[in-house]
CSV table of C-alpha atoms and ligand atoms in Angstrom, one decimal:
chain,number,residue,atom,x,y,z
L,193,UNK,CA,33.6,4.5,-0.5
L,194,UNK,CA,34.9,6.5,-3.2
L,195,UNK,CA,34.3,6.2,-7.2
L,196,UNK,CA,36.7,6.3,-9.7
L,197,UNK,CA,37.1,9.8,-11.5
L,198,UNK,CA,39.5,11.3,-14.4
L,199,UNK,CA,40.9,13.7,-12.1
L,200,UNK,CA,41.5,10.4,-9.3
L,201,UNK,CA,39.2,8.5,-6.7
L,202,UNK,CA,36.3,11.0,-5.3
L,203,UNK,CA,35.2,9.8,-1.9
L,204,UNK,CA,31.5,9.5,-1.2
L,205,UNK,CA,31.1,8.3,1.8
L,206,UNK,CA,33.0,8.4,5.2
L,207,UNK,CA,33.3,7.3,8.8
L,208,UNK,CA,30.1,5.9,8.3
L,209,UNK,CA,28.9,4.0,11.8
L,210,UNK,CA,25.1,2.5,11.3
L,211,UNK,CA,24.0,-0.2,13.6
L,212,UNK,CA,20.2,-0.9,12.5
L,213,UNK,CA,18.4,-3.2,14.7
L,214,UNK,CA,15.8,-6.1,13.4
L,215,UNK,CA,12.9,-4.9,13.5
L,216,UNK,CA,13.6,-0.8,13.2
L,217,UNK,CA,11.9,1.1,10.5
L,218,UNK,CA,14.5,4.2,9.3
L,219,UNK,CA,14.3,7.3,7.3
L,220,UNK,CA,17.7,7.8,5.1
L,221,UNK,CA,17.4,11.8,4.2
L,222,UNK,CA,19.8,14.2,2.7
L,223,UNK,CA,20.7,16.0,-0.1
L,224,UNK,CA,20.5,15.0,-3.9
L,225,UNK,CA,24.2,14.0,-4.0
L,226,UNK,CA,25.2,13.1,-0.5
L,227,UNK,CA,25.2,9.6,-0.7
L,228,UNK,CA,22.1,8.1,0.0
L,229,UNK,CA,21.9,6.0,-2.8
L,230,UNK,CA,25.4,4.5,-2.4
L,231,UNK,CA,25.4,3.6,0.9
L,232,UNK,CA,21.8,1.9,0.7
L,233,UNK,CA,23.5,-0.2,-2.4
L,234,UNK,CA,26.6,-1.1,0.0
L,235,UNK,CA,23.8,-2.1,2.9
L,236,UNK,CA,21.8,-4.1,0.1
L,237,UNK,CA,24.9,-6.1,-1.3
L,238,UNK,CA,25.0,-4.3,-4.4
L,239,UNK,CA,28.5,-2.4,-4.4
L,240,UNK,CA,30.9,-2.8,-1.6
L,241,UNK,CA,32.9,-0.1,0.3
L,242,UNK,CA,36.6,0.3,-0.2
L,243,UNK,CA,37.1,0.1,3.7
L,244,UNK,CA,35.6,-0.8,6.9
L,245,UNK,CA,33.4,-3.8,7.5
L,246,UNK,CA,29.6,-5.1,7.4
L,247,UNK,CA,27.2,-7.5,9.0
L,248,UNK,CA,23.9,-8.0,7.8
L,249,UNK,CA,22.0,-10.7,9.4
L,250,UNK,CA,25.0,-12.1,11.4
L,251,UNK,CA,27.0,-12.8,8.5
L,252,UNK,CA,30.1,-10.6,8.3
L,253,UNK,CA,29.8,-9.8,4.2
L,254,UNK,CA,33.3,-8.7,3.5
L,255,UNK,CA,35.6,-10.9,1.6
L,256,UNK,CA,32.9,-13.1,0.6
L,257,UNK,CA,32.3,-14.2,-2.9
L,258,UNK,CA,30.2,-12.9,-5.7
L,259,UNK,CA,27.8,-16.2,-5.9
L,260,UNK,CA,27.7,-16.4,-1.9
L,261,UNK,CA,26.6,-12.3,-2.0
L,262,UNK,CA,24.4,-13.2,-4.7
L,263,UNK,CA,22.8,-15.7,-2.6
L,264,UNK,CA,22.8,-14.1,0.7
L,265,UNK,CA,21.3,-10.7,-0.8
L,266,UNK,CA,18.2,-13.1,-2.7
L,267,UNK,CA,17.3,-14.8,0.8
L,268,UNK,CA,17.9,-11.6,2.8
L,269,UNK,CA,17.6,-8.1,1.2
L,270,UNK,CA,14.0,-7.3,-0.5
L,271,UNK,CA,14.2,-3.9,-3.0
L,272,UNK,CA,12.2,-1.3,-3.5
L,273,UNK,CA,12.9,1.5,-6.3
L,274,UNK,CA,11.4,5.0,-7.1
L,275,UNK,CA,10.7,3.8,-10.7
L,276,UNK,CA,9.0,0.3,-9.3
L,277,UNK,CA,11.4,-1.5,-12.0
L,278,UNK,CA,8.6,-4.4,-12.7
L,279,UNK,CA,9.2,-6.3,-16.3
L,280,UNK,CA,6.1,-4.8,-18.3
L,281,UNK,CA,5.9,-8.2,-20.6
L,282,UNK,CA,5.1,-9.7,-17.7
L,283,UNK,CA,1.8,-10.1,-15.4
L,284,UNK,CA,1.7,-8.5,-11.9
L,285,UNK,CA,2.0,-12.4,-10.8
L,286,UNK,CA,4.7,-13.1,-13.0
L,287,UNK,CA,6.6,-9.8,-11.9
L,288,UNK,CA,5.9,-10.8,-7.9
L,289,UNK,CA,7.3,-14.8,-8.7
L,290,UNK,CA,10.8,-14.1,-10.8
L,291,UNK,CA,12.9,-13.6,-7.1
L,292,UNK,CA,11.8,-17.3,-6.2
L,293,UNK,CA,12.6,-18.4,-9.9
L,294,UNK,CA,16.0,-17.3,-9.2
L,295,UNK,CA,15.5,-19.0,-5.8
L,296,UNK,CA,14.7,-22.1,-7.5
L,297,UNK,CA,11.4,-22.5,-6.1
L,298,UNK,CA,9.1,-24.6,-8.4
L,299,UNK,CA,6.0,-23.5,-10.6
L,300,UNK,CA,3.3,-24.5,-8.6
L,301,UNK,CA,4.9,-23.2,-4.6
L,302,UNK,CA,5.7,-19.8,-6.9
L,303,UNK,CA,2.5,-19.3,-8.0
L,304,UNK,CA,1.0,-19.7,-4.6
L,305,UNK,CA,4.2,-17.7,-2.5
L,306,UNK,CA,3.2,-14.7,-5.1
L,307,UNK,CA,-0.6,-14.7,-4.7
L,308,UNK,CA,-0.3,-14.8,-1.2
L,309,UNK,CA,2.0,-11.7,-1.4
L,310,UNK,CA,-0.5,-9.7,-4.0
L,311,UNK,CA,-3.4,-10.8,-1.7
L,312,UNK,CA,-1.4,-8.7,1.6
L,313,UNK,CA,-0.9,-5.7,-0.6
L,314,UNK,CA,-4.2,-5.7,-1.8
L,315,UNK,CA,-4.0,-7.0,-5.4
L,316,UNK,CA,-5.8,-10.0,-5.3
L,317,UNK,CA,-7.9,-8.6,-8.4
L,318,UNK,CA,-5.3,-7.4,-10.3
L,319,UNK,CA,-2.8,-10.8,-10.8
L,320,UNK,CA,-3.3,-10.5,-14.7
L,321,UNK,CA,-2.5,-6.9,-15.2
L,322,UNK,CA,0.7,-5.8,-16.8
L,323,UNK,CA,2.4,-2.8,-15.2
L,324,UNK,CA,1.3,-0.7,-18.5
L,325,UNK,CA,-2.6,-1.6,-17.4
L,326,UNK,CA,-1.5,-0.3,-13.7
L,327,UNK,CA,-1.3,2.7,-11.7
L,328,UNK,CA,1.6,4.0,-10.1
L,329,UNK,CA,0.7,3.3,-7.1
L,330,UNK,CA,-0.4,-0.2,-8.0
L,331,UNK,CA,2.8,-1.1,-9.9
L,332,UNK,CA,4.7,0.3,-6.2
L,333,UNK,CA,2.5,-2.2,-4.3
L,334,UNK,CA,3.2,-4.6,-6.8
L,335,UNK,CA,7.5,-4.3,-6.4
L,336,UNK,CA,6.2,-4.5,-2.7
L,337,UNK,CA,4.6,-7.7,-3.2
L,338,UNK,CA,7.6,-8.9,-5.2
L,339,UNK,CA,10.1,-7.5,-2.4
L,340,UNK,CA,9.0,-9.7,0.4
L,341,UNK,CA,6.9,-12.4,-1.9
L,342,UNK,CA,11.1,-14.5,-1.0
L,343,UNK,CA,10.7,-13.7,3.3
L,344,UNK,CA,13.6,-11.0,3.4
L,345,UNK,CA,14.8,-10.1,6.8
L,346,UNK,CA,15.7,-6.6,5.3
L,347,UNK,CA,13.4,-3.9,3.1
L,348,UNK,CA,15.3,-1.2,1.4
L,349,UNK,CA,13.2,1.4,-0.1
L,350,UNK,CA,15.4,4.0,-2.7
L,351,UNK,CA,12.2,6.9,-3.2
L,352,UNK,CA,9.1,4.3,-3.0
L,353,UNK,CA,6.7,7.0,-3.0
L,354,UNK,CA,9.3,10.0,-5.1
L,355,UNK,CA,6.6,9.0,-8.5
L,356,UNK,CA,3.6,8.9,-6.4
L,357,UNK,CA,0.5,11.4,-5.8
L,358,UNK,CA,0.1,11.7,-1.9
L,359,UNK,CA,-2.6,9.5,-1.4
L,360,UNK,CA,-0.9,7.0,-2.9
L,361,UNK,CA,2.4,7.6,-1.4
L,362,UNK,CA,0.0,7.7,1.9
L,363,UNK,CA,-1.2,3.8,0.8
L,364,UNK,CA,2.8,2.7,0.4
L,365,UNK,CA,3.7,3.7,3.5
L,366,UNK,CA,0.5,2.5,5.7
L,367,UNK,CA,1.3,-0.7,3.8
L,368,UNK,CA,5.4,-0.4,4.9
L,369,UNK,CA,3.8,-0.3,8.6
L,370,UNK,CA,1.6,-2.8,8.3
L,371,UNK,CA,5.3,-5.1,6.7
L,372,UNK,CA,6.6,-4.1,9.9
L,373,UNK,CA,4.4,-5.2,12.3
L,374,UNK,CA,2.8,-8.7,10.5
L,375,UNK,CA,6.4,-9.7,9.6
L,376,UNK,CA,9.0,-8.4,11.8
L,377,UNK,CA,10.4,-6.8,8.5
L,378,UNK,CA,13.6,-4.4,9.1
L,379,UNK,CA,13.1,-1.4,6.7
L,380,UNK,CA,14.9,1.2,5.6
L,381,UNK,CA,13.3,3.8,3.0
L,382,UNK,CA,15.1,6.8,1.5
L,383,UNK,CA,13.6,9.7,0.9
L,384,UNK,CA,12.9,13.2,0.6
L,385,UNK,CA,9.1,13.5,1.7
L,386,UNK,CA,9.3,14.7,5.4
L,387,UNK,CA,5.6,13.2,5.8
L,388,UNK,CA,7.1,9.8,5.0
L,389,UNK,CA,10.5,10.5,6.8
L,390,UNK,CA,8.3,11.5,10.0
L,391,UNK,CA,6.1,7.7,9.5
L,392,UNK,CA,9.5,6.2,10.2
L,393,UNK,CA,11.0,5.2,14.0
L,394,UNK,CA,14.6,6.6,13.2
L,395,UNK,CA,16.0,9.1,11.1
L,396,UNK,CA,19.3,9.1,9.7
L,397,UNK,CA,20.4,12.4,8.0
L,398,UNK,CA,23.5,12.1,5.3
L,399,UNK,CA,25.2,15.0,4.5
L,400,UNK,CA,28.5,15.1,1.8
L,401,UNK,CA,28.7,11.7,2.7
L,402,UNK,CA,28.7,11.6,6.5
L,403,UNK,CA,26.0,10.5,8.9
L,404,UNK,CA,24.9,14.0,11.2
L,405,UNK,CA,24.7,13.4,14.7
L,406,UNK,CA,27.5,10.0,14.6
L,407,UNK,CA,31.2,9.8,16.3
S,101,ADP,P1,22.0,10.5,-3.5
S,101,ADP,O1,21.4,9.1,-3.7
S,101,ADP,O2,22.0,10.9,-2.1
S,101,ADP,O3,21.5,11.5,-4.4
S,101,ADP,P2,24.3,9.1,-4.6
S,101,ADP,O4,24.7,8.1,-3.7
S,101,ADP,O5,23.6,8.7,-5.8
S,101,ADP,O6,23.6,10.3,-3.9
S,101,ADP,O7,25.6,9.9,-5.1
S,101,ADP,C1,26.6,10.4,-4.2
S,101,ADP,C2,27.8,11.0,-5.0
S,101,ADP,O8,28.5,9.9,-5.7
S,101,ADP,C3,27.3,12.0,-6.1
S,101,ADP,O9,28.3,13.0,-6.1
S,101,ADP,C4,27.4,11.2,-7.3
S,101,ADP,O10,27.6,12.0,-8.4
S,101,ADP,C5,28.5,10.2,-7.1
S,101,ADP,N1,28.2,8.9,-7.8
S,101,ADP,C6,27.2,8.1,-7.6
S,101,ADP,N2,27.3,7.0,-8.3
S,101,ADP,C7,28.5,7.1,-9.0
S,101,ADP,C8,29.2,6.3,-10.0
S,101,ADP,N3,28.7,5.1,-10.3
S,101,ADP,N4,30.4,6.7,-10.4
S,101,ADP,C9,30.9,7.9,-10.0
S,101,ADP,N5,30.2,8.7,-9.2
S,101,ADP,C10,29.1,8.3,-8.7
S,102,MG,MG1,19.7,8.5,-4.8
């Protein structure tokens, strides 16, 4: 993968060989810089690499189309992001139902899907809250909520606990394990926290773009 420049393409990844099993919870460490972020937006249909090619789920992804992507990424991939990107107009219930809006699901089966999702993280009393009348580590378990509130096969995590306090980055990650186990939930969290890194079954370590320890 390599981004455009003025001075010509600079390549950001390479040789990159990453089988991740169903099921597998992963670290993705490394340096500010070395590509962490761009690889888990390849992995999560978000960019696409210039070469090479990628199966998620069974489906070989390159080639497809944007709208099939688009569709394949909303029933598969669930996101989580350092700065929990909720909408703060919206309620904690309204934040955790928008993926099935999108989804088409109607009012009634959305309101239900996302209670039942704020109920497993814990929120049960907080439905009503905007993010602003949150904590942080509320408003993380509440982009939790809405990350798996559509079923996703798939759980990235870019930082989920880099704007946390420790006990709360404690309470993500119990909660990650606890996705793991209830829902046979493939994860894959990037961070810099060796505590979290050492919570996960595989590490990956990315350095100037390559993965350590692969052909
Ligand atoms: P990390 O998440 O590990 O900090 P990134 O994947 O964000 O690293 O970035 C890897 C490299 O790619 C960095 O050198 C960064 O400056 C560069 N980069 C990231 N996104 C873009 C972009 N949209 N355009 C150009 N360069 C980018
Ligand atoms: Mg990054």
């Amino acid at each position: 993968k390599s981004y455009a420049s003025a001075a010509g393409p600079v390549r950001v990844l390479s040789d990159i060989s990453l089988d991740v099993a169903a099921g597998e919870v992963c670290a993705l460490v490394g340096p500010s810089g070395s590509g962490k972020s761009t690889l888990m937006n390849i992995v999560g249909l978000l960019d696409r690499a210039d070469a090479g090619t990628y199966c998620l789920a069974g489906t070989v992804v390159d080639g497809q189309r944007p709208d099939a992507l688009a569709r394949l990424r909303n029933q598969t991939i669930g996101f989580v992001f350092q700065a929990f990107h909720l909408i703060d107009r919206l309620t904690a219930l309204e934040n955790v139902a928008l993926p099935l809006k999108y989804r088409g699901v109607g009012r009634a089966e959305r309101d239900h899907l996302a209670r039942e999702a704020l109920s497993r993280l814990g929120l049960s009393d907080r439905q009503q809250h905007r993010p602003g009348e949150l904590s942080g580590g509320q408003c993380q378990r509440v982009a939790l909520a809405r990350a798996i509130v559509g079923r996703p096969s798939l759980l990235l995590a870019d930082e989920p606990t880099g704007s946390l306090d420790s006990a709360s980055a404690a309470s993500v990650m119990a909660l990650l394990a606890e996705l793991n186990a209830a829902l046979k939930l493939t994860i894959v969290v990037v961070t810099h926290d060796p505590v979290v890194a050492d919570q996960c079954g595989r590490r990956l370590e990315i350095r100037d773009g390559r993965l350590l320890g692969a052909a």
